[in-house]
PDB file of N, CA and C in Angstrom:
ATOM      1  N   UNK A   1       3.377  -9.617 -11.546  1.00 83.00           N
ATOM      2  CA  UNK A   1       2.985  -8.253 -11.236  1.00 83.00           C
ATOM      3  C   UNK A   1       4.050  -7.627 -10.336  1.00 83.00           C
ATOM      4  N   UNK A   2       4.061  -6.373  -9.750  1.00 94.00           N
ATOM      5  CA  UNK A   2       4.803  -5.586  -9.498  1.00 94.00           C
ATOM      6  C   UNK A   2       4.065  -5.150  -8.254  1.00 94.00           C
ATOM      7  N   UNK A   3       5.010  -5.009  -6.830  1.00 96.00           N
ATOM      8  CA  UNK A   3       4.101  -4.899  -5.774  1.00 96.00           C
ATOM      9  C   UNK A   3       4.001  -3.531  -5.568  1.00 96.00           C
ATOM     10  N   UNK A   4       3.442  -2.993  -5.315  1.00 95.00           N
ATOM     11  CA  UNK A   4       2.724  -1.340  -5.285  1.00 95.00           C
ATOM     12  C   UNK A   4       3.529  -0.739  -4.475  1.00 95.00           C
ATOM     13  N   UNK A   5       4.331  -1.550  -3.273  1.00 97.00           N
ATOM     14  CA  UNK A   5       5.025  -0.869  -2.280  1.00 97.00           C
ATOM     15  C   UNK A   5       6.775  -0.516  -2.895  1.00 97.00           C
ATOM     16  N   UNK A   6       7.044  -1.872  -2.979  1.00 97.00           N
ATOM     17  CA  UNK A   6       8.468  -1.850  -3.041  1.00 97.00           C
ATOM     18  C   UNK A   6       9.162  -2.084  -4.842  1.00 97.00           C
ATOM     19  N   UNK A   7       7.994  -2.946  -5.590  1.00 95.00           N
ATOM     20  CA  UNK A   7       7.902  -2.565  -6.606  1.00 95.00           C
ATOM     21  C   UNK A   7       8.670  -4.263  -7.519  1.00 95.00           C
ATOM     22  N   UNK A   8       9.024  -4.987  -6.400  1.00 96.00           N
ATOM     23  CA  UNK A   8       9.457  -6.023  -6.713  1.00 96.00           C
ATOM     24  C   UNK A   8       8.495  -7.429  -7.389  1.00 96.00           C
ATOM     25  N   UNK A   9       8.551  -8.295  -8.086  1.00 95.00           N
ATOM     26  CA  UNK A   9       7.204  -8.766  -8.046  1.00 95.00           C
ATOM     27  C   UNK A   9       7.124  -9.963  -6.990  1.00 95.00           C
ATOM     28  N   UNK A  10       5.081  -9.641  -7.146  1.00 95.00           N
ATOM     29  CA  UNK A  10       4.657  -9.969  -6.163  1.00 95.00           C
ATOM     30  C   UNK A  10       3.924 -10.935  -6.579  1.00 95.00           C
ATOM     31  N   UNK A  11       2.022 -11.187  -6.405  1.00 93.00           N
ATOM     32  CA  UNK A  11       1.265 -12.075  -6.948  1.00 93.00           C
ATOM     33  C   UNK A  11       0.471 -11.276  -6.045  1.00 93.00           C
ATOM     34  N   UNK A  12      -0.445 -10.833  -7.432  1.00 87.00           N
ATOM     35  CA  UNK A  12      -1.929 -10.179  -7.444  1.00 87.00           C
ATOM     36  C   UNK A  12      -2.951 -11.300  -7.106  1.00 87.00           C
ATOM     37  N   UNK A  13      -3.498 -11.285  -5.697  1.00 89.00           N
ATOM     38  CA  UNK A  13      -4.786 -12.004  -5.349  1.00 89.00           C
ATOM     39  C   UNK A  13      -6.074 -11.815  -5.638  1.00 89.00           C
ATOM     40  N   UNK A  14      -6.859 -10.892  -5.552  1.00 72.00           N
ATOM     41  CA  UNK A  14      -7.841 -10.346  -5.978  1.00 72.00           C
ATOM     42  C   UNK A  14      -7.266  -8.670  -6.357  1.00 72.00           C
ATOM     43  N   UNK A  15      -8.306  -8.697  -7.752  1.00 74.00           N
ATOM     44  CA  UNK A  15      -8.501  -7.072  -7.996  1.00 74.00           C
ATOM     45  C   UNK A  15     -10.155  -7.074  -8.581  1.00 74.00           C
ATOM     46  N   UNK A  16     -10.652  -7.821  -7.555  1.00 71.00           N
ATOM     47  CA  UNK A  16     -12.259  -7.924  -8.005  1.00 71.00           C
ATOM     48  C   UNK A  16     -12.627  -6.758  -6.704  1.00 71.00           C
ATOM     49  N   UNK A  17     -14.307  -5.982  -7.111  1.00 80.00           N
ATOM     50  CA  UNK A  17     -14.514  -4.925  -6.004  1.00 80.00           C
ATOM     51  C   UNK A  17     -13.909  -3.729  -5.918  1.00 80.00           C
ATOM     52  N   UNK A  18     -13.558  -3.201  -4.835  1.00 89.00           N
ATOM     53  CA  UNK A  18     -12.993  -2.138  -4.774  1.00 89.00           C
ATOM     54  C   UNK A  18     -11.407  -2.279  -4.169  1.00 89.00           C
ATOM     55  N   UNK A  19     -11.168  -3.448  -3.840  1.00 88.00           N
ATOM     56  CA  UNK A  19      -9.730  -3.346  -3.071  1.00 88.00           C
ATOM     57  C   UNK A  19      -8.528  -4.052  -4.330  1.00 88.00           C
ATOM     58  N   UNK A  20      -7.607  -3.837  -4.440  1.00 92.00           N
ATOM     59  CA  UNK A  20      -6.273  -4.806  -4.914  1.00 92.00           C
ATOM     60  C   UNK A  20      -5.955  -5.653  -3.660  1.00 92.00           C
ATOM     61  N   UNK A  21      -5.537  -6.975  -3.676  1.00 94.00           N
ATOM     62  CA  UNK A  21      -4.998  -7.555  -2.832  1.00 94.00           C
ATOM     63  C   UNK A  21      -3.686  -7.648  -3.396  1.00 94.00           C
ATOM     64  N   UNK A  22      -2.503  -7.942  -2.449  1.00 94.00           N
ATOM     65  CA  UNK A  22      -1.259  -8.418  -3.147  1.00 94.00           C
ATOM     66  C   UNK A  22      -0.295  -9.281  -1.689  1.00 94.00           C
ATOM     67  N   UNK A  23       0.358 -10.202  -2.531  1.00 96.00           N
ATOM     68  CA  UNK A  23       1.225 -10.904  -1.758  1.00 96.00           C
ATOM     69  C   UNK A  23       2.670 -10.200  -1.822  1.00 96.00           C
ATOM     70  N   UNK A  24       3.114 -10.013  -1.481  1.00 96.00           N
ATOM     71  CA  UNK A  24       5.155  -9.768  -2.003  1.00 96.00           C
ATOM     72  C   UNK A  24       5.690 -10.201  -0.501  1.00 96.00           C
ATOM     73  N   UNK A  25       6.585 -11.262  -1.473  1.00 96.00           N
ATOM     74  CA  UNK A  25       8.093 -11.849  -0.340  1.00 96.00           C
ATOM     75  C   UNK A  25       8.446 -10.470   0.422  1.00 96.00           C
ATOM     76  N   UNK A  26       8.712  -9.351   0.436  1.00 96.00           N
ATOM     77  CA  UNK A  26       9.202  -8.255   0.889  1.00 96.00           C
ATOM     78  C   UNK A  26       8.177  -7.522   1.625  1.00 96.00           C
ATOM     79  N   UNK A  27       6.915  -7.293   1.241  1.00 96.00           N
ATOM     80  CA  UNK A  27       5.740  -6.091   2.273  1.00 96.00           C
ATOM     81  C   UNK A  27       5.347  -7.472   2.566  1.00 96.00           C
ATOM     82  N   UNK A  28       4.549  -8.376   2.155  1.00 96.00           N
ATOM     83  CA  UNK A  28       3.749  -9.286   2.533  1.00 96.00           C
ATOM     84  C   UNK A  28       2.524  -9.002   2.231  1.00 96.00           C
ATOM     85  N   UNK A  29       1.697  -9.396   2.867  1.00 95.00           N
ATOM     86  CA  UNK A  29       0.209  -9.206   2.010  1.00 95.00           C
ATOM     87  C   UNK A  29      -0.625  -8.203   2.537  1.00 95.00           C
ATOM     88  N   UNK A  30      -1.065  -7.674   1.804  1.00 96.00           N
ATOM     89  CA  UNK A  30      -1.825  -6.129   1.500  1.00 96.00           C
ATOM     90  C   UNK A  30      -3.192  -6.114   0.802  1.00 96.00           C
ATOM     91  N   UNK A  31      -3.474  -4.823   1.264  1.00 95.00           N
ATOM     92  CA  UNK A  31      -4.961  -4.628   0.348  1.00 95.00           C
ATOM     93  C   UNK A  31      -5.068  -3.335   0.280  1.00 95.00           C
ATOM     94  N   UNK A  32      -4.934  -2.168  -1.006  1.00 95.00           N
ATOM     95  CA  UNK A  32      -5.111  -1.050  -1.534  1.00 95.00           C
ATOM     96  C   UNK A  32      -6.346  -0.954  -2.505  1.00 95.00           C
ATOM     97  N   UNK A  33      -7.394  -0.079  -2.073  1.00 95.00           N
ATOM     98  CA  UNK A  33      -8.430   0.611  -2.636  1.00 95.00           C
ATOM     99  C   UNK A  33      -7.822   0.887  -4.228  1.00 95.00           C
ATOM    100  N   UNK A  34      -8.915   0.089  -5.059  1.00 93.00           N
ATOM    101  CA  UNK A  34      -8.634   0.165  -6.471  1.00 93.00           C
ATOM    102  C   UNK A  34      -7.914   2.029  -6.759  1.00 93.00           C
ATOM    103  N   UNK A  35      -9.371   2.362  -6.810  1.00 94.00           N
ATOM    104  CA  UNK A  35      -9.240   4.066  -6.506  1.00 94.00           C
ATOM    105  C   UNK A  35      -7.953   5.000  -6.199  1.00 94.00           C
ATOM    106  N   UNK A  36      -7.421   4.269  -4.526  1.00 95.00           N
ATOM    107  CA  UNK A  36      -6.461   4.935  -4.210  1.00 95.00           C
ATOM    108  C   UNK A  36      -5.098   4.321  -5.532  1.00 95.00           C
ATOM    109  N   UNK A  37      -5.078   3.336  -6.172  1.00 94.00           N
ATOM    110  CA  UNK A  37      -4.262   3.356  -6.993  1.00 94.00           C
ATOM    111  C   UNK A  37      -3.777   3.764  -8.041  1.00 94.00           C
ATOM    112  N   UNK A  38      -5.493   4.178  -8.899  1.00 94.00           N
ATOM    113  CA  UNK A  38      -5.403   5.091 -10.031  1.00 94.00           C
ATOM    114  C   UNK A  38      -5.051   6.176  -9.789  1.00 94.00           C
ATOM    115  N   UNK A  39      -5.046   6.965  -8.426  1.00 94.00           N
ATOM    116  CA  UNK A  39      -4.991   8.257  -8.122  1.00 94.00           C
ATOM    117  C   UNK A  39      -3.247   8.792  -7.991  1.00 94.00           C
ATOM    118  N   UNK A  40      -2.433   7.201  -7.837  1.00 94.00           N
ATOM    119  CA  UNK A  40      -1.465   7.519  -7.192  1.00 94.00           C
ATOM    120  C   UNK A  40      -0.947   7.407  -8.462  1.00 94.00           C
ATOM    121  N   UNK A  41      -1.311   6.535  -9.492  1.00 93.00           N
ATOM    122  CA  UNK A  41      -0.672   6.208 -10.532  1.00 93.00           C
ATOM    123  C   UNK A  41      -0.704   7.781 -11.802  1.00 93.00           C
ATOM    124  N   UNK A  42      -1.632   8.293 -11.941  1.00 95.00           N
ATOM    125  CA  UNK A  42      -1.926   9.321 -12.537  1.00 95.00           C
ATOM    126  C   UNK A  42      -1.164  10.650 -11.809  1.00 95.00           C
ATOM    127  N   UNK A  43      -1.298  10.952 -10.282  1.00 93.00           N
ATOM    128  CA  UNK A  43       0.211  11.602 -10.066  1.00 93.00           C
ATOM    129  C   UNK A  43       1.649  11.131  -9.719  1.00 93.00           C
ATOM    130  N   UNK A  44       1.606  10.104 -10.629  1.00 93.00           N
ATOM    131  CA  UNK A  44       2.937  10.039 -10.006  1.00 93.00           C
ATOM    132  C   UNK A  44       3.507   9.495  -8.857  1.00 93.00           C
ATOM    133  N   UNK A  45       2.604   9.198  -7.931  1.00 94.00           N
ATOM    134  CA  UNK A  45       3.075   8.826  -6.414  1.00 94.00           C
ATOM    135  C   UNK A  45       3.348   7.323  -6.075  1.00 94.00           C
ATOM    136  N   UNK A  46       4.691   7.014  -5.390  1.00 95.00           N
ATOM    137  CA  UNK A  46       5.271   6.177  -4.502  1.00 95.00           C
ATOM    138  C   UNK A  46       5.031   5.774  -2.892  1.00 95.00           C
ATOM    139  N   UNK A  47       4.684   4.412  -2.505  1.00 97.00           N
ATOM    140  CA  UNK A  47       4.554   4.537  -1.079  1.00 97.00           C
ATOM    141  C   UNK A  47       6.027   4.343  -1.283  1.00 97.00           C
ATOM    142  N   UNK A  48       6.533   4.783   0.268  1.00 97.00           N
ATOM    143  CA  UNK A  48       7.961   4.929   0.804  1.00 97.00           C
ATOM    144  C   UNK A  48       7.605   3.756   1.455  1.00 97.00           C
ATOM    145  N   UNK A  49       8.892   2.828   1.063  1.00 97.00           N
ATOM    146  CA  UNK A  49       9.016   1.643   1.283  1.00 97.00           C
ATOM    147  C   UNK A  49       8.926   1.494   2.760  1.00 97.00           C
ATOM    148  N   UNK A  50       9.927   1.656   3.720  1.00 97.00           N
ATOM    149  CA  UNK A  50      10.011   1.329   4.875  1.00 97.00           C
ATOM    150  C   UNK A  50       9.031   1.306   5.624  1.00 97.00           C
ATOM    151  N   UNK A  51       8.874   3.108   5.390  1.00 97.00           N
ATOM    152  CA  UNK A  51       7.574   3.459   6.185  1.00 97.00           C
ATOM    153  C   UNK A  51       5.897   2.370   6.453  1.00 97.00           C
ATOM    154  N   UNK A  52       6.182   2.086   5.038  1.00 98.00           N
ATOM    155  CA  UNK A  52       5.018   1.535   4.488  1.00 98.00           C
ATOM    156  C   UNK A  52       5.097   0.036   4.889  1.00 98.00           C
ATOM    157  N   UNK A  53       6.353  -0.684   5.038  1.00 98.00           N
ATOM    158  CA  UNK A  53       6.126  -1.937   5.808  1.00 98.00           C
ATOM    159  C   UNK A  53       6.471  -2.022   7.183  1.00 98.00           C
ATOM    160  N   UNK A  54       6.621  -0.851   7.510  1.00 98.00           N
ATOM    161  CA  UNK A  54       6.574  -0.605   9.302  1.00 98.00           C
ATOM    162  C   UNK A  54       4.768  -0.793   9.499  1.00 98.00           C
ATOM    163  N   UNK A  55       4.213   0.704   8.772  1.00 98.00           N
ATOM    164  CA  UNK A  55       3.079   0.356   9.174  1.00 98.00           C
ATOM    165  C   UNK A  55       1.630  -0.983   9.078  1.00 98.00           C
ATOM    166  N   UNK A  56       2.260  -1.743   7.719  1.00 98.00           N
ATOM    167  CA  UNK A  56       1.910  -2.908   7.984  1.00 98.00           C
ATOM    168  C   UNK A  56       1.943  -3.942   8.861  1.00 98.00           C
ATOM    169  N   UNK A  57       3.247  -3.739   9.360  1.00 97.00           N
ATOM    170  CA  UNK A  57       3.803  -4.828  10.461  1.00 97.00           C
ATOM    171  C   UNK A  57       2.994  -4.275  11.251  1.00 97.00           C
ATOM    172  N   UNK A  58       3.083  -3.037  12.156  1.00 97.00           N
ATOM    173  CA  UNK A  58       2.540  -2.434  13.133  1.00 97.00           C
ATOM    174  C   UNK A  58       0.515  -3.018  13.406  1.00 97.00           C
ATOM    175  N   UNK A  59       0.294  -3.181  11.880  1.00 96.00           N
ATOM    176  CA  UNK A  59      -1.304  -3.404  11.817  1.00 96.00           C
ATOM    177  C   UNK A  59      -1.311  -5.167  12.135  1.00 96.00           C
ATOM    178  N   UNK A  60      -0.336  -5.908  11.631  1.00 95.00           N
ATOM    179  CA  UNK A  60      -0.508  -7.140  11.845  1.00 95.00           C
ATOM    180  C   UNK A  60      -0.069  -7.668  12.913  1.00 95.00           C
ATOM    181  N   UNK A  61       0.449  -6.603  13.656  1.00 96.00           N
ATOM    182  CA  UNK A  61       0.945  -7.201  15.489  1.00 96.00           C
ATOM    183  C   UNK A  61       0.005  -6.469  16.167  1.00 96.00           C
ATOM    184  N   UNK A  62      -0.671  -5.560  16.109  1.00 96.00           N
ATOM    185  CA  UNK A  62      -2.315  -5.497  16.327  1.00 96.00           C
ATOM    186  C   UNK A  62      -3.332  -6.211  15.900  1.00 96.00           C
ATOM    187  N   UNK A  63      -2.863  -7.135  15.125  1.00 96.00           N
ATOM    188  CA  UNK A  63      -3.819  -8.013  14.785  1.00 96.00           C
ATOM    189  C   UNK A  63      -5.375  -7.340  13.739  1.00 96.00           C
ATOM    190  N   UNK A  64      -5.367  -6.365  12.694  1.00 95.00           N
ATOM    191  CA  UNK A  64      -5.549  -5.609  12.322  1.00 95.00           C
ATOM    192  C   UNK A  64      -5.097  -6.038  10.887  1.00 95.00           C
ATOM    193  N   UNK A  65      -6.483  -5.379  10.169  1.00 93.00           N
ATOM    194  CA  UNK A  65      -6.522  -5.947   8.227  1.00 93.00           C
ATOM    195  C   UNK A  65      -5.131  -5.278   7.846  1.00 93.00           C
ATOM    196  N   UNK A  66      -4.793  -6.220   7.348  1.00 95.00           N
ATOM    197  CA  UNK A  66      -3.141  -5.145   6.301  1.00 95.00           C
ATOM    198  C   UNK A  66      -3.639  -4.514   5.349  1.00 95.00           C
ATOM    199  N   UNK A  67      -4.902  -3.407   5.423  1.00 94.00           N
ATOM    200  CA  UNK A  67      -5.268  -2.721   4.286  1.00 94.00           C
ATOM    201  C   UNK A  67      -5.147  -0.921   4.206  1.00 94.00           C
ATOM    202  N   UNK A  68      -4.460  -0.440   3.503  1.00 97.00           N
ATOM    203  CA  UNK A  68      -3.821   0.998   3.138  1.00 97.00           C
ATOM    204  C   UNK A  68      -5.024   1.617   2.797  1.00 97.00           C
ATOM    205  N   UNK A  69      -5.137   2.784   3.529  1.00 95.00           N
ATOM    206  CA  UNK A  69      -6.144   3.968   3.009  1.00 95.00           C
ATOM    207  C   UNK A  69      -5.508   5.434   2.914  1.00 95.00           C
ATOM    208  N   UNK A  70      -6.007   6.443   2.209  1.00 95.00           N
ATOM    209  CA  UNK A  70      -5.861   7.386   2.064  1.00 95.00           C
ATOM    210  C   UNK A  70      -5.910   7.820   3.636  1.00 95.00           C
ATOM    211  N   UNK A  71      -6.477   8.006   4.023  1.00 96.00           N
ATOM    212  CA  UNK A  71      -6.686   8.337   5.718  1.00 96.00           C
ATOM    213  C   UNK A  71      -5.284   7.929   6.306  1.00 96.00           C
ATOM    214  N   UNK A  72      -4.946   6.211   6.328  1.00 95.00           N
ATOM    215  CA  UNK A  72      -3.731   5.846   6.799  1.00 95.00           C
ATOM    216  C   UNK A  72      -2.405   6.617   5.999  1.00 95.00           C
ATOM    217  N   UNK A  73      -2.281   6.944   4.391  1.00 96.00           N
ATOM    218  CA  UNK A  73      -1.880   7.301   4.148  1.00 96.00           C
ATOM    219  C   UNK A  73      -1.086   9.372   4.868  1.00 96.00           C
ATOM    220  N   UNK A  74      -1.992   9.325   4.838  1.00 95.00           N
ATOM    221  CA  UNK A  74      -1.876  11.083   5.414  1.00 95.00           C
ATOM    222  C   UNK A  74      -1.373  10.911   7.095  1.00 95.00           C
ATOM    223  N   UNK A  75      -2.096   9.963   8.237  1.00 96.00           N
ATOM    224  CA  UNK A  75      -1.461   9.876   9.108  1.00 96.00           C
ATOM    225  C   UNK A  75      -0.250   9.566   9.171  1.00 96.00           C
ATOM    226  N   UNK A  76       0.123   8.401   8.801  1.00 96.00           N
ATOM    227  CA  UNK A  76       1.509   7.441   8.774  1.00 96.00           C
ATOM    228  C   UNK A  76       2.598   8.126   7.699  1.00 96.00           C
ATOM    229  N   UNK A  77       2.577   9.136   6.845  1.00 96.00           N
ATOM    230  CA  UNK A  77       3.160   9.373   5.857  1.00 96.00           C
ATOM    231  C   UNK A  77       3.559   8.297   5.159  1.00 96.00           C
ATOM    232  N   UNK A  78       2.834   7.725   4.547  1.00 97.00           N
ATOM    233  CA  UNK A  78       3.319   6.567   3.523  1.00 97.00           C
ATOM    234  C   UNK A  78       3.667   6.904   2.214  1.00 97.00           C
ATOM    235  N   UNK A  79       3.635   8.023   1.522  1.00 96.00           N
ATOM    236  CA  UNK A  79       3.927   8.123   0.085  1.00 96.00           C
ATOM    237  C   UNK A  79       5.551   8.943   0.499  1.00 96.00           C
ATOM    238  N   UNK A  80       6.094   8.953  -0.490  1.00 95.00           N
ATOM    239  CA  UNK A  80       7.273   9.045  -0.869  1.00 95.00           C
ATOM    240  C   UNK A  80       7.622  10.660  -1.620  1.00 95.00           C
ATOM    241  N   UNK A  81       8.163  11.271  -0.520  1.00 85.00           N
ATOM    242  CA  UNK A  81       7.890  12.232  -1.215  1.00 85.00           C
ATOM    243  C   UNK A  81       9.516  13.081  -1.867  1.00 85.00           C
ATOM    244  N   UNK A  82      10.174  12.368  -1.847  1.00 75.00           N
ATOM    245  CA  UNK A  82      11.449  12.582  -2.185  1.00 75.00           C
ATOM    246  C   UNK A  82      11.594  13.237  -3.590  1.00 75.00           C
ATOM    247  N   UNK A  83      12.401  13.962  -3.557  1.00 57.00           N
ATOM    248  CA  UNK A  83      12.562  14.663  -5.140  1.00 57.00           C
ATOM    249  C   UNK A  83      13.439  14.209  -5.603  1.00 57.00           C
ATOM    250  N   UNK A  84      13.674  13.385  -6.957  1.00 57.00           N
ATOM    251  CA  UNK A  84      14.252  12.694  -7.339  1.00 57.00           C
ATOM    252  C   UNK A  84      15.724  13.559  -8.084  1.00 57.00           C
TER     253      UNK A  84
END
């Protein structure tokens, strides 16, 4: 599989429920709302890499779930909004 962040592959842990889990050598392990994926996938949208494993790191040295929300999304600017 292909990791949602950086796009490299990863290994899909669970996609049972409502969350995706994912491992990748590069973000590390994550958990994205099924939902928030179809949404991103249907427009088009990219998390911005860096950003997006800053704020992971940031959650796991708080000791804090490595899991992405729309909410985190809009604070942290995690999507990618670059014009190609």
């Amino acid at each position: 599989m292909a990791c949602l962040i950086c796009g490299e592959t990863d290994i899909e842990l669970l996609s049972a429920g409502h969350f995706v889990e994912r491992d990748c050598p590069g973000c590390g392990y994550y958990g994205v709302p099924k939902q928030l994926v179809k949404e991103m996938s249907v427009r088009k949208q990219k998390f911005h890499v860096e950003r997006t494993r800053a704020y992971l790191a940031m959650r796991a040295e708080n000791k804090q779930s490595p899991w992405i929300t729309p909410v985190d999304i809009n604070i942290y600017l995690l999507l990618d909004i670059s014009i190609p």
